[in-house]
mmCIF file of C-alpha atoms in Angstrom:
data_model
loop_
_atom_site.group_PDB
_atom_site.id
_atom_site.type_symbol
_atom_site.label_atom_id
_atom_site.label_comp_id
_atom_site.label_asym_id
_atom_site.label_seq_id
_atom_site.Cartn_x
_atom_site.Cartn_y
_atom_site.Cartn_z
ATOM 1 C CA MET V 1 -0.115 0.310 -0.034
ATOM 2 C CA ARG V 2 1.324 3.300 -0.539
ATOM 3 C CA ARG V 3 1.831 5.672 2.477
ATOM 4 C CA ILE V 4 -0.712 8.733 3.239
ATOM 5 C CA ASP V 5 0.200 11.435 4.342
ATOM 6 C CA THR V 6 -2.366 13.545 3.638
ATOM 7 C CA ILE V 7 -6.583 12.947 2.838
ATOM 8 C CA ILE V 8 -8.167 16.186 0.463
ATOM 9 C CA VAL V 9 -11.491 16.438 0.102
ATOM 10 C CA HIS V 10 -13.016 18.525 -3.595
ATOM 11 C CA CYS V 11 -16.546 18.507 -4.827
ATOM 12 C CA THR V 12 -17.951 17.797 -7.933
ATOM 13 C CA ALA V 13 -18.766 21.531 -8.760
ATOM 14 C CA THR V 14 -21.666 20.529 -10.173
ATOM 15 C CA ILE V 15 -25.251 22.616 -9.649
ATOM 16 C CA GLU V 16 -27.008 21.870 -6.094
ATOM 17 C CA GLY V 17 -29.030 19.179 -6.563
ATOM 18 C CA ARG V 18 -28.138 17.383 -9.200
ATOM 19 C CA GLU V 19 -27.231 13.294 -8.906
ATOM 20 C CA VAL V 20 -24.190 13.017 -9.936
ATOM 21 C CA THR V 21 -22.815 8.957 -9.613
ATOM 22 C CA VAL V 22 -19.082 7.459 -9.674
ATOM 23 C CA GLY V 23 -19.803 6.644 -13.154
ATOM 24 C CA ASP V 24 -20.344 9.940 -14.118
ATOM 25 C CA ILE V 25 -17.248 11.430 -12.646
ATOM 26 C CA ASP V 26 -15.644 7.676 -14.417
ATOM 27 C CA GLN V 27 -17.118 9.160 -18.046
ATOM 28 C CA TRP V 28 -15.231 13.069 -17.385
ATOM 29 C CA HIS V 29 -12.182 12.298 -16.385
ATOM 30 C CA ARG V 30 -11.499 9.664 -18.761
ATOM 31 C CA LYS V 31 -13.298 12.632 -21.532
ATOM 32 C CA GLN V 32 -9.056 14.616 -19.562
ATOM 33 C CA ASN V 33 -7.312 10.615 -21.091
ATOM 34 C CA TRP V 34 -7.761 9.760 -16.724
ATOM 35 C CA PHE V 35 -7.596 6.134 -15.726
ATOM 36 C CA GLY V 36 -10.826 6.568 -14.719
ATOM 37 C CA ILE V 37 -12.438 8.260 -11.673
ATOM 38 C CA GLY V 38 -9.386 10.137 -10.395
ATOM 39 C CA TYR V 39 -11.545 10.495 -6.988
ATOM 40 C CA HIS V 40 -11.245 7.345 -4.514
ATOM 41 C CA TYR V 41 -14.835 8.354 -3.009
ATOM 42 C CA VAL V 42 -17.310 10.440 -3.234
ATOM 43 C CA VAL V 43 -20.220 11.597 -1.513
ATOM 44 C CA TYR V 44 -23.269 10.836 -2.766
ATOM 45 C CA LEU V 45 -26.399 13.841 -2.151
ATOM 46 C CA ASP V 46 -28.112 10.920 0.654
ATOM 47 C CA GLY V 47 -25.056 10.194 1.759
ATOM 48 C CA SER V 48 -23.738 6.903 0.676
ATOM 49 C CA ILE V 49 -20.026 6.848 0.295
ATOM 50 C CA HIS V 50 -19.572 4.980 -2.724
ATOM 51 C CA GLN V 51 -16.143 3.250 -3.539
ATOM 52 C CA GLY V 52 -13.712 5.474 -6.935
ATOM 53 C CA ARG V 53 -10.384 4.815 -7.346
ATOM 54 C CA PRO V 54 -8.909 1.994 -5.786
ATOM 55 C CA GLU V 55 -7.090 2.948 -2.461
ATOM 56 C CA GLU V 56 -3.515 0.970 -3.952
ATOM 57 C CA LYS V 57 -4.471 3.096 -6.670
ATOM 58 C CA VAL V 58 -2.654 6.911 -7.446
ATOM 59 C CA GLY V 59 -5.555 9.403 -7.227
ATOM 60 C CA ALA V 60 -6.151 12.194 -10.033
ATOM 61 C CA HIS V 61 -7.811 14.916 -7.449
ATOM 62 C CA CYS V 62 -5.039 16.764 -6.786
ATOM 63 C CA LEU V 63 -1.805 17.597 -9.257
ATOM 64 C CA GLY V 64 1.424 17.665 -7.122
ATOM 65 C CA HIS V 65 -0.176 15.478 -3.868
ATOM 66 C CA ASN V 66 -1.720 12.691 -5.916
ATOM 67 C CA ASN V 67 0.938 9.920 -4.845
ATOM 68 C CA THR V 68 0.290 10.109 -0.966
ATOM 69 C CA SER V 69 -3.322 11.216 -0.604
ATOM 70 C CA ILE V 70 -6.826 10.092 -0.347
ATOM 71 C CA GLY V 71 -9.580 12.149 -2.283
ATOM 72 C CA VAL V 72 -13.228 12.532 -1.028
ATOM 73 C CA CYS V 73 -15.196 13.889 -2.695
ATOM 74 C CA TYR V 74 -19.329 15.389 -2.565
ATOM 75 C CA VAL V 75 -21.095 15.577 -4.996
ATOM 76 C CA GLY V 76 -22.226 19.362 -4.919
ATOM 77 C CA GLY V 77 -19.998 23.367 -4.612
ATOM 78 C CA LEU V 78 -22.082 25.179 -7.328
ATOM 79 C CA ASP V 79 -25.754 27.436 -7.114
ATOM 80 C CA LYS V 80 -28.132 27.505 -9.248
ATOM 81 C CA HIS V 81 -26.435 30.065 -11.016
ATOM 82 C CA GLY V 82 -23.056 27.828 -11.373
ATOM 83 C CA LYS V 83 -21.180 29.745 -9.021
ATOM 84 C CA PRO V 84 -18.982 28.298 -5.727
ATOM 85 C CA LYS V 85 -21.485 27.172 -3.383
ATOM 86 C CA ASP V 86 -20.714 24.986 -0.320
ATOM 87 C CA THR V 87 -24.049 23.169 -1.500
ATOM 88 C CA ARG V 88 -23.424 19.842 1.162
ATOM 89 C CA THR V 89 -27.165 18.360 2.653
ATOM 90 C CA ASP V 90 -26.569 16.951 6.410
ATOM 91 C CA ALA V 91 -26.734 14.117 4.696
ATOM 92 C CA GLN V 92 -22.955 14.500 3.027
ATOM 93 C CA ARG V 93 -22.027 16.395 6.511
ATOM 94 C CA THR V 94 -22.311 12.707 7.639
ATOM 95 C CA GLY V 95 -21.785 11.310 5.596
ATOM 96 C CA LEU V 96 -18.255 12.841 4.636
ATOM 97 C CA LYS V 97 -17.020 13.103 9.179
ATOM 98 C CA THR V 98 -18.230 8.911 9.293
ATOM 99 C CA ILE V 99 -15.159 8.317 5.479
ATOM 100 C CA LEU V 100 -13.032 11.185 6.963
ATOM 101 C CA ARG V 101 -13.207 8.770 10.151
ATOM 102 C CA SER V 102 -12.583 5.754 8.644
ATOM 103 C CA LEU V 103 -9.730 6.645 7.275
ATOM 104 C CA LEU V 104 -8.061 8.498 9.940
ATOM 105 C CA ALA V 105 -8.733 5.262 11.925
ATOM 106 C CA LYS V 106 -6.553 3.877 8.655
ATOM 107 C CA TYR V 107 -4.358 5.943 8.001
ATOM 108 C CA PRO V 108 -3.220 7.107 10.944
ATOM 109 C CA GLY V 109 -0.701 10.647 11.119
ATOM 110 C CA ALA V 110 -3.133 12.448 8.014
ATOM 111 C CA VAL V 111 -4.361 15.077 7.481
ATOM 112 C CA ILE V 112 -7.246 16.558 6.194
ATOM 113 C CA ARG V 113 -7.602 19.546 3.599
ATOM 114 C CA GLY V 114 -8.973 20.686 1.428
ATOM 115 C CA HIS V 115 -7.983 21.079 -2.930
ATOM 116 C CA ASN V 116 -7.988 25.012 -1.895
ATOM 117 C CA ASP V 117 -5.674 24.692 0.143
ATOM 118 C CA PHE V 118 -3.122 23.664 -2.384
ATOM 119 C CA ASP V 119 -4.656 25.361 -6.079
ATOM 120 C CA ASN V 120 -6.378 28.388 -6.512
ATOM 121 C CA LYS V 121 -9.937 26.996 -6.842
ATOM 122 C CA ALA V 122 -12.961 27.511 -4.111
ATOM 123 C CA CYS V 123 -13.587 23.468 -4.337
ATOM 124 C CA PRO V 124 -14.903 21.456 -2.087
ATOM 125 C CA CYS V 125 -16.486 26.010 -1.579
ATOM 126 C CA PHE V 126 -15.870 25.565 2.759
ATOM 127 C CA ASP V 127 -13.005 25.178 4.562
ATOM 128 C CA ALA V 128 -12.552 22.039 5.284
ATOM 129 C CA SER V 129 -9.064 21.193 6.981
ATOM 130 C CA LYS V 130 -10.589 24.313 9.902
ATOM 131 C CA GLU V 131 -13.715 21.948 9.886
ATOM 132 C CA TYR V 132 -11.835 18.388 10.687
ATOM 133 C CA GLU V 133 -8.807 19.822 12.397
ATOM 134 C CA ASP V 134 -10.641 17.601 15.294
ATOM 135 C CA LEU V 135 -11.899 15.249 13.637
ATOM 136 C CA LYS V 136 -10.258 11.783 15.765
ATOM 137 C CA PRO V 137 -11.144 7.792 14.369
#
């Protein structure tokens, strides 16, 4: 298994309320000539957690940080006008905490960051580093 030191939170950058599946994201990423979905986990609007790329495979979600990270993405991130917005449902907030706690237990010492901590992007449209700084497995 790879050495994991960071769990990076993302959004799909889709309009709030729009259903998006792992299959949809896989197709989008393949159209960019990737080897399939770049995220390891996706949290749907109902809070359910779905496997994307296997953890043992290097992700394609944060340039320069993929080798030692796990990518977790929630569906949403844009308001009805296409502007960045924290669109997480209550169920997604719960689902994100569930998968993040599980990953922290599996990778002791890993830190949680948002994609916006590494790039000049709004993604995940909230301050993941601050929100999850005290999250424990």
